[in-house]
Amino acid sequence: MTGLGVTTVSRALKDAHDISAKTKLRVRKVADAIGYHPDRAGVRLRTGKTNVISLILDQTDKVPEFARRLIVGISDVIRGTPYHLVVTPQSRSDDPMDPVRYILNTRAADGVIITHIRPDDERVHALQKSGLPFVAHGRCLSAPDHAYHDFDNRAFCEMAAKRLIARGRKRLALLSPPSEFSYYQETLAGLAAAAQEAGIPFEVLRGIDLDSSSEVLRQAGMALRHQDYVPDGVICGSELCAMALIDGMIQSGLDVGRDIDVIAKETSDLLNFTRPRIDSLREDLIVAGQQLATHLLDVIKGHDHATLQSLSDPIPVWRNEI
């Protein structure tokens, strides 16, 4: 259809440096017109490459926007490359190594993105040992030289605490991430730094965390005013968890915004449509997905993992006056 030989067409589709831009454009137009795509099974047999990037995605997140926005960001970057995104679901009740073992044993992907990183994460160690390119959404503290993109949870909690203090709050509390994850330590360190600087007390809310069900959090909100330590400012790492906690507070008779303030991390637009209005700090998960995909492509190209590390800053969304 192009009038060119098979070898020339093949090399043009591979963007070979010795094929002119004019010829590449000519071949690409015909390929697009007939809907041509390479046979992935044939490519794998010939090259050993799958052209697949696997995102191992934890299924316990309450807000589906986490997954959607991460996927949008990753897809933005790999669009126009040979790579395709495959989502590999993972339940937190299962062995977190299962999806990694499957990918390593079957050579199902050329690169892997993992989330929900632990301080000493066996997935990171296994992937480092295997040599399979990977990037993490979070930091493994026992292997600090791996490629990652992370949200600055320390800055999030410090900024949130300082905002509450500026609003006159004197007793702070944290609805924390599960303590098994790396970002628990970062979150707690941020709160401790701000509280100690201001000379005010803080506590981690007991018996609940960001993995607790909405009903458990609602009940905890109702019981808050009857505890020995009654906070007047609460920091929460999830907008949905904050909403459940606030519902319980209101049912118990607390006036949110007067008796107590809540500041949440948000990854969706939910808090724009809820009452009472609360302040938040946004994590842009589309940017996170873009950064993760960019780092992974660079790892695949052979770049130094230790140079492929980035942090996203919290974006303040202040809805209330000081």
XYZ file of C-alpha atoms in Angstrom:
322
model
C 0.000 0.000 0.000
C 2.932 2.364 0.571
C 4.961 1.117 -2.367
C 7.841 0.444 0.047
C 9.533 -2.811 0.983
C 8.637 -4.803 4.108
C 11.944 -3.966 5.818
C 11.537 -0.234 5.192
C 7.967 -0.251 6.483
C 9.009 -2.223 9.558
C 11.875 0.134 10.350
C 9.700 3.190 9.760
C 7.143 1.882 12.258
C 9.965 1.350 14.777
C 11.075 4.980 14.297
C 14.542 3.856 13.082
C 17.069 6.711 12.896
C 18.122 5.861 9.321
C 14.594 6.274 7.905
C 13.624 9.791 6.835
C 10.877 11.700 8.619
C 8.981 11.938 5.315
C 8.978 8.155 4.892
C 7.947 7.590 8.507
C 5.015 9.966 8.097
C 3.963 8.234 4.868
C 4.029 4.801 6.520
C 2.289 6.018 9.669
C -0.582 7.551 7.663
C -1.237 4.265 5.886
C -0.936 2.305 9.141
C -3.440 4.619 10.833
C -5.797 4.466 7.860
C -6.023 0.662 7.966
C -5.901 0.401 11.774
C -2.625 -1.506 11.833
C -1.164 -2.609 15.164
C 1.779 -4.962 15.691
C 0.949 -8.486 16.848
C 2.022 -8.366 20.494
C 2.546 -12.116 20.717
C 4.824 -11.954 17.681
C 6.740 -9.000 19.113
C 7.259 -10.876 22.368
C 8.535 -13.982 20.583
C 10.956 -11.932 18.506
C 12.211 -9.472 21.111
C 11.399 -10.966 24.509
C 9.527 -7.734 25.371
C 5.867 -7.609 26.339
C 5.396 -3.847 25.871
C 3.262 -4.059 29.020
C 3.479 -1.916 32.133
C 1.715 -3.484 35.108
C 0.132 -1.306 37.799
C -0.384 -3.417 40.928
C -3.316 -1.646 42.522
C -4.542 -2.075 46.065
C -8.326 -2.552 46.060
C -9.028 -1.296 49.598
C -9.012 2.442 48.862
C -12.401 3.923 49.663
C -12.354 6.611 46.975
C -12.282 5.168 43.430
C -10.839 8.468 42.228
C -7.461 7.310 43.596
C -7.252 4.562 40.978
C -8.891 6.541 38.174
C -6.653 9.589 38.481
C -3.493 7.514 38.841
C -4.405 5.584 35.682
C -5.188 8.807 33.794
C -1.750 10.197 34.663
C 0.084 7.014 33.680
C -1.876 6.772 30.427
C -1.018 10.390 29.540
C 2.694 9.533 29.572
C 2.676 6.141 27.828
C 0.348 7.340 25.080
C 2.397 7.329 21.892
C 4.909 4.794 23.269
C 4.844 1.049 22.544
C 3.663 0.365 26.085
C 0.215 -0.689 27.252
C -1.062 -0.436 30.823
C -2.406 -3.537 32.559
C -3.952 -3.187 36.031
C -3.233 -6.088 38.364
C -5.614 -5.969 41.355
C -4.413 -6.812 44.844
C -6.395 -7.330 48.023
C -4.747 -6.352 51.282
C -6.016 -9.624 52.786
C -3.821 -11.577 50.338
C -0.056 -11.981 50.285
C 1.244 -8.711 48.733
C 3.969 -10.734 47.008
C 1.490 -12.786 44.942
C 1.102 -10.295 42.032
C 4.850 -9.625 41.993
C 5.666 -13.347 41.918
C 3.205 -13.847 39.054
C 4.756 -11.067 36.984
C 8.306 -12.270 37.673
C 7.509 -15.947 37.017
C 5.556 -15.353 33.801
C 7.538 -12.327 32.554
C 4.154 -10.678 32.119
C 5.438 -7.081 32.011
C 8.474 -4.999 31.073
C 7.966 -2.750 34.095
C 5.920 -2.572 37.294
C 4.352 0.198 39.379
C 3.585 -0.657 43.012
C 1.691 1.358 45.634
C 1.123 1.318 49.425
C 4.776 0.932 50.329
C 5.954 -0.377 53.697
C 9.141 0.747 55.484
C 10.706 -2.660 54.804
C 8.809 -3.781 51.706
C 9.583 -7.288 50.461
C 8.170 -6.410 47.028
C 10.822 -3.727 46.602
C 13.588 -6.102 47.627
C 12.310 -8.862 45.308
C 12.026 -6.507 42.333
C 15.485 -5.058 42.974
C 16.949 -8.562 43.095
C 15.144 -9.611 39.892
C 16.350 -6.641 37.849
C 12.830 -6.024 36.484
C 12.294 -2.249 36.105
C 9.885 -0.867 38.693
C 8.846 2.334 40.419
C 6.992 2.800 43.697
C 4.296 5.228 44.792
C 5.932 5.729 48.164
C 9.305 5.074 49.777
C 10.794 1.849 51.104
C 12.984 3.069 53.947
C 15.146 -0.067 53.990
C 16.049 0.362 50.295
C 16.237 4.138 49.764
C 17.897 4.019 46.335
C 14.850 2.704 44.423
C 12.888 4.854 41.957
C 9.777 6.428 43.457
C 7.275 9.229 43.405
C 5.661 10.152 46.698
C 3.364 12.735 48.237
C 5.049 14.832 50.928
C 2.952 13.557 53.829
C 5.248 15.195 56.370
C 4.607 18.606 54.795
C 0.870 17.823 54.544
C 0.543 17.133 58.245
C 2.769 20.035 59.286
C 0.832 22.480 57.091
C -2.498 21.132 58.360
C -1.400 21.437 61.991
C -0.168 24.999 61.513
C -3.463 25.907 59.853
C -5.414 24.524 62.820
C -3.149 26.361 65.259
C -3.667 29.597 63.315
C -7.410 29.057 63.768
C -6.848 28.952 67.517
C -6.918 25.205 68.078
C -5.021 23.992 71.170
C -5.503 20.192 71.239
C -4.769 18.344 68.018
C -5.463 14.781 66.942
C -4.591 12.666 63.913
C -6.702 10.070 62.141
C -3.635 8.234 60.942
C -2.801 5.860 58.107
C -2.319 2.210 59.115
C 0.988 2.041 60.972
C 2.318 -0.650 58.606
C 2.892 1.884 55.817
C 5.835 4.236 55.316
C 3.665 7.331 55.107
C 2.410 6.748 58.658
C 5.842 7.725 59.966
C 6.046 10.783 57.708
C 2.563 11.952 58.690
C 3.240 11.592 62.397
C 6.580 13.419 62.106
C 4.902 16.398 60.428
C 2.278 16.716 63.161
C 4.869 16.316 65.930
C 7.077 19.055 64.467
C 4.251 21.616 64.261
C 2.758 20.755 67.667
C 6.083 20.855 69.447
C 6.974 24.188 67.854
C 3.687 25.645 69.121
C 3.958 23.907 72.503
C 0.555 22.208 72.260
C -0.451 18.543 72.779
C -1.484 16.056 70.125
C -2.651 12.434 69.999
C -3.250 9.757 67.386
C -6.925 8.726 67.526
C -6.990 5.278 69.097
C -8.581 2.153 67.676
C -9.224 3.625 64.223
C -7.224 4.518 61.129
C -7.796 5.346 57.469
C -8.679 1.703 56.755
C -11.546 1.701 59.266
C -15.043 1.402 57.834
C -17.200 4.496 57.464
C -19.559 3.254 60.184
C -16.687 2.665 62.630
C -15.416 6.183 61.915
C -18.887 7.667 62.361
C -19.183 5.966 65.760
C -15.704 7.246 66.682
C -16.798 10.772 65.785
C -19.840 10.430 68.033
C -17.666 9.238 70.933
C -14.990 11.892 70.504
C -16.385 14.443 72.933
C -16.666 11.828 75.691
C -12.995 10.805 75.685
C -10.421 11.848 78.293
C -8.543 13.770 75.579
C -11.022 15.853 73.575
C -9.332 17.434 70.527
C -10.477 20.692 68.998
C -8.567 20.104 65.738
C -8.369 16.858 63.761
C -6.149 16.039 60.777
C -7.355 13.285 58.470
C -5.520 11.720 55.513
C -8.671 10.978 53.480
C -11.677 13.056 52.543
C -14.126 10.130 52.802
C -12.851 9.210 56.261
C -13.134 12.854 57.289
C -16.741 12.955 56.112
C -17.635 9.861 58.160
C -15.880 11.241 61.247
C -17.620 14.623 60.846
C -21.024 12.960 60.532
C -20.490 11.355 63.929
C -19.251 14.619 65.461
C -22.346 16.473 64.293
C -24.673 13.742 65.595
C -22.999 14.024 68.999
C -23.744 17.757 69.086
C -20.326 19.154 68.122
C -20.409 22.210 65.885
C -17.729 21.629 63.233
C -16.082 24.969 62.552
C -16.860 26.338 66.012
C -16.205 23.581 68.594
C -13.786 21.619 66.426
C -12.032 21.924 63.057
C -11.157 19.140 60.640
C -8.562 19.345 57.885
C -8.320 16.520 55.341
C -6.103 15.371 52.548
C -8.190 15.334 49.377
C -7.619 13.392 46.171
C -11.044 14.031 44.601
C -13.574 16.862 44.375
C -15.912 15.524 47.085
C -15.201 18.266 49.625
C -16.366 20.946 47.178
C -19.908 19.593 47.553
C -20.164 18.789 51.259
C -21.246 20.746 54.322
C -19.864 21.936 56.627
C -17.038 23.338 54.529
C -13.651 22.169 55.741
C -10.117 23.083 54.751
C -8.010 20.536 52.904
C -4.692 19.911 51.206
C -4.808 18.290 47.801
C -2.698 15.456 46.442
C -2.770 15.622 42.627
C -2.897 11.953 41.665
C -2.866 12.653 37.931
C 0.526 14.314 38.392
C 1.560 11.351 40.555
C 0.628 8.952 37.753
C 2.552 11.036 35.233
C 5.642 11.088 37.423
C 5.479 7.357 38.110
C 5.191 6.523 34.415
C 7.995 8.930 33.465
C 10.307 7.451 36.095
C 9.484 3.898 35.000
C 10.213 4.612 31.340
C 13.555 6.089 32.419
C 14.326 2.988 34.516
C 13.534 0.821 31.492
C 15.983 2.941 29.477
C 18.662 2.203 32.071
C 18.803 5.480 34.002
C 20.129 5.455 37.563
C 17.277 4.585 39.955
C 18.583 6.879 42.684
C 18.127 9.924 40.427
C 14.491 9.030 39.710
C 12.950 10.130 42.996
C 10.376 12.892 43.370
C 7.928 14.376 45.875
C 4.642 16.196 45.266
C 3.912 19.206 47.467
C 0.490 19.523 49.161
C -1.790 22.058 47.475
C -3.745 24.128 50.050
C -7.503 24.404 49.523
C -8.552 26.815 52.278
C -12.356 27.122 52.463
C -12.546 28.910 55.837
C -11.259 32.201 57.193
C -8.528 32.352 59.829
